[in-house]
């Protein structure tokens, strides 16, 4: 059988463009012992893929994507076509980490993406399969672990979330609101700011492009913040350190403002505030908190069943448009979870 897969052909310097990729036709063989053949239906598009479009990714992170090969380590859902592995049968809806291709041959039990991408059967009675790429999957786990474990959210904490209209950010806003917190949200357009305030219930929201972030944050949170969920880094992190109250916490989830930079970016110049205000800055990977996945899926699955969670999607039709979807996301053209719909 012939299938298609997206392969990077050159590493972008700065902006990602579809011309950095090609769609290749490849032979898909039948599964061997212990393997499962999956027809991928939805595949994820993530800001962090940008970090891997280089020969070597930062130490400790998922490896860079080799040129001219399928991109391994991207979350995807699909339907089992053929199985030679115990526990999987044709028709099962699964997630795995061999995304950005039509068909995937997956070895059952082989650990992928730190464990979050290991072949797993999904319960689609809770939500549609693609929700397992968003609220019920790695993005949801990242938001849940970042807020409740890493930032150790406490009653009464005021929370600021950056890149708040994106996949992870929009969940952080809602999880914190559902737990009764005052939430400040920032994003890059008037439409996103309105959505955050009117649909997601953020108490205040601002467009970070409208002025110095520290000033905009000061207006939105005149009494300061207790927790900063950092998706952006750079001037946003610097502004957060200024606004945090004593014993404040930063959960460093990502630094999307720095991903396309060719040179290392300067750090915050106000780090002494961590000393003077007893602050904690803690980076984390969602997948390093896999032990929280059952709790996260139970709690968030409950919010979905009760109709309390907005799950907005930016859907791009057709595998061949996955590179375009990534370029659009990095430029801020997405709202909510970005997905590529490969097949029904
Ligand atoms: N630690 C983990 O395990 C983990 C897991 C998943 C994701 N992440 C991180 O979470 C963050 C969000 O990722 P995602 O996949 O959910 O993507 P996303 O938020 O859906 O999309 C990325 C968003 O970043 C914003 N952005 C781009 N350049 C920016 C800049 N220079 N300054 C401020 N905002 C900028 C854009 O929105 P605007 O219109 O608002 O600019 C864009 O929509 C990333 O930092 C990612 O690396 C971490």
Short mmCIF file of N, CA, C and O in Angstrom, two decimals, residues 19 30 62 87-89 110 136 140-141 144 153 159 165 183 187 214 233 237 239 262 265-266 280 289 294 343:
data_model
loop_
_atom_site.label_atom_id
_atom_site.label_comp_id
_atom_site.label_asym_id
_atom_site.label_seq_id
_atom_site.Cartn_x
_atom_site.Cartn_y
_atom_site.Cartn_z
N UNK A 19 7.70 25.60 2.09
CA UNK A 19 8.81 25.18 1.21
C UNK A 19 9.93 24.47 1.99
O UNK A 19 10.84 23.92 1.38
N UNK A 30 2.80 -4.38 5.69
CA UNK A 30 1.86 -4.96 6.66
C UNK A 30 2.54 -5.06 8.02
O UNK A 30 3.76 -5.18 8.09
N UNK A 62 13.08 16.53 23.14
CA UNK A 62 12.90 15.58 22.04
C UNK A 62 13.86 15.95 20.91
O UNK A 62 14.10 17.15 20.67
N UNK A 87 -4.21 -6.86 22.56
CA UNK A 87 -4.86 -5.69 23.14
C UNK A 87 -5.33 -4.67 22.12
O UNK A 87 -5.95 -3.67 22.49
N UNK A 88 -5.02 -4.87 20.85
CA UNK A 88 -5.47 -3.94 19.81
C UNK A 88 -6.15 -4.71 18.69
O UNK A 88 -5.66 -5.75 18.25
N UNK A 89 -7.31 -4.19 18.24
CA UNK A 89 -8.07 -4.86 17.20
C UNK A 89 -8.50 -3.85 16.14
O UNK A 89 -8.62 -2.64 16.45
N UNK A 110 6.00 0.27 22.73
CA UNK A 110 7.25 1.02 22.58
C UNK A 110 7.02 2.45 23.08
O UNK A 110 6.13 3.15 22.61
N UNK A 136 -7.85 16.42 26.47
CA UNK A 136 -7.69 15.13 27.15
C UNK A 136 -6.32 14.48 26.89
O UNK A 136 -6.06 13.38 27.33
N UNK A 140 -3.65 19.09 27.49
CA UNK A 140 -4.43 19.16 28.73
C UNK A 140 -3.58 18.77 29.93
O UNK A 140 -3.64 19.41 30.98
N UNK A 141 -2.77 17.72 29.77
CA UNK A 141 -1.90 17.28 30.87
C UNK A 141 -0.91 18.38 31.22
O UNK A 141 -0.62 18.64 32.40
N UNK A 144 -2.76 21.09 33.10
CA UNK A 144 -3.15 20.58 34.42
C UNK A 144 -1.94 20.48 35.36
O UNK A 144 -1.96 20.98 36.49
N UNK A 153 -1.06 25.78 42.56
CA UNK A 153 -2.11 26.79 42.71
C UNK A 153 -2.81 26.68 44.07
O UNK A 153 -3.19 25.59 44.49
N UNK A 159 -3.84 34.52 38.65
CA UNK A 159 -3.02 33.82 37.65
C UNK A 159 -2.93 34.65 36.37
O UNK A 159 -3.96 35.15 35.91
N UNK A 165 -4.72 32.30 24.10
CA UNK A 165 -5.75 31.85 23.16
C UNK A 165 -5.32 30.62 22.38
O UNK A 165 -6.04 30.14 21.51
N UNK A 183 -8.25 35.34 36.73
CA UNK A 183 -7.32 35.01 35.65
C UNK A 183 -7.13 36.20 34.72
O UNK A 183 -8.09 36.80 34.24
N UNK A 187 -2.86 37.76 24.71
CA UNK A 187 -2.74 37.15 23.38
C UNK A 187 -2.51 38.27 22.38
O UNK A 187 -2.48 39.45 22.76
N UNK A 214 4.89 44.93 30.45
CA UNK A 214 4.84 45.22 31.89
C UNK A 214 3.73 46.25 32.19
O UNK A 214 3.02 46.13 33.18
N UNK A 233 8.03 33.45 27.37
CA UNK A 233 9.41 33.84 27.70
C UNK A 233 9.66 35.32 27.40
O UNK A 233 8.73 36.11 27.26
N UNK A 237 8.18 37.13 30.52
CA UNK A 237 8.72 36.61 31.79
C UNK A 237 9.26 37.77 32.63
O UNK A 237 9.06 37.82 33.85
N UNK A 239 8.22 40.82 32.62
CA UNK A 239 7.07 41.56 33.17
C UNK A 239 6.47 40.79 34.35
O UNK A 239 6.07 41.38 35.36
N UNK A 262 17.94 32.78 15.92
CA UNK A 262 19.15 32.07 15.52
C UNK A 262 20.18 32.07 16.66
O UNK A 262 20.96 31.14 16.81
N UNK A 265 18.81 34.00 23.29
CA UNK A 265 18.18 35.26 23.67
C UNK A 265 18.59 35.66 25.09
O UNK A 265 18.80 34.80 25.93
N UNK A 266 18.69 36.97 25.36
CA UNK A 266 19.07 37.39 26.72
C UNK A 266 17.98 37.01 27.73
O UNK A 266 16.80 37.01 27.41
N UNK A 280 9.52 31.53 43.01
CA UNK A 280 9.98 30.24 42.48
C UNK A 280 9.73 30.22 40.99
O UNK A 280 8.62 30.50 40.54
N UNK A 289 5.07 14.39 33.74
CA UNK A 289 4.06 14.29 34.81
C UNK A 289 2.98 13.27 34.42
O UNK A 289 1.79 13.45 34.72
N UNK A 294 -4.19 9.96 34.56
CA UNK A 294 -5.53 9.46 34.93
C UNK A 294 -6.36 10.51 35.67
O UNK A 294 -7.55 10.70 35.37
N UNK A 343 -8.18 12.24 7.61
CA UNK A 343 -9.20 11.35 7.03
C UNK A 343 -10.33 11.20 8.03
O UNK A 343 -10.14 11.44 9.22
#
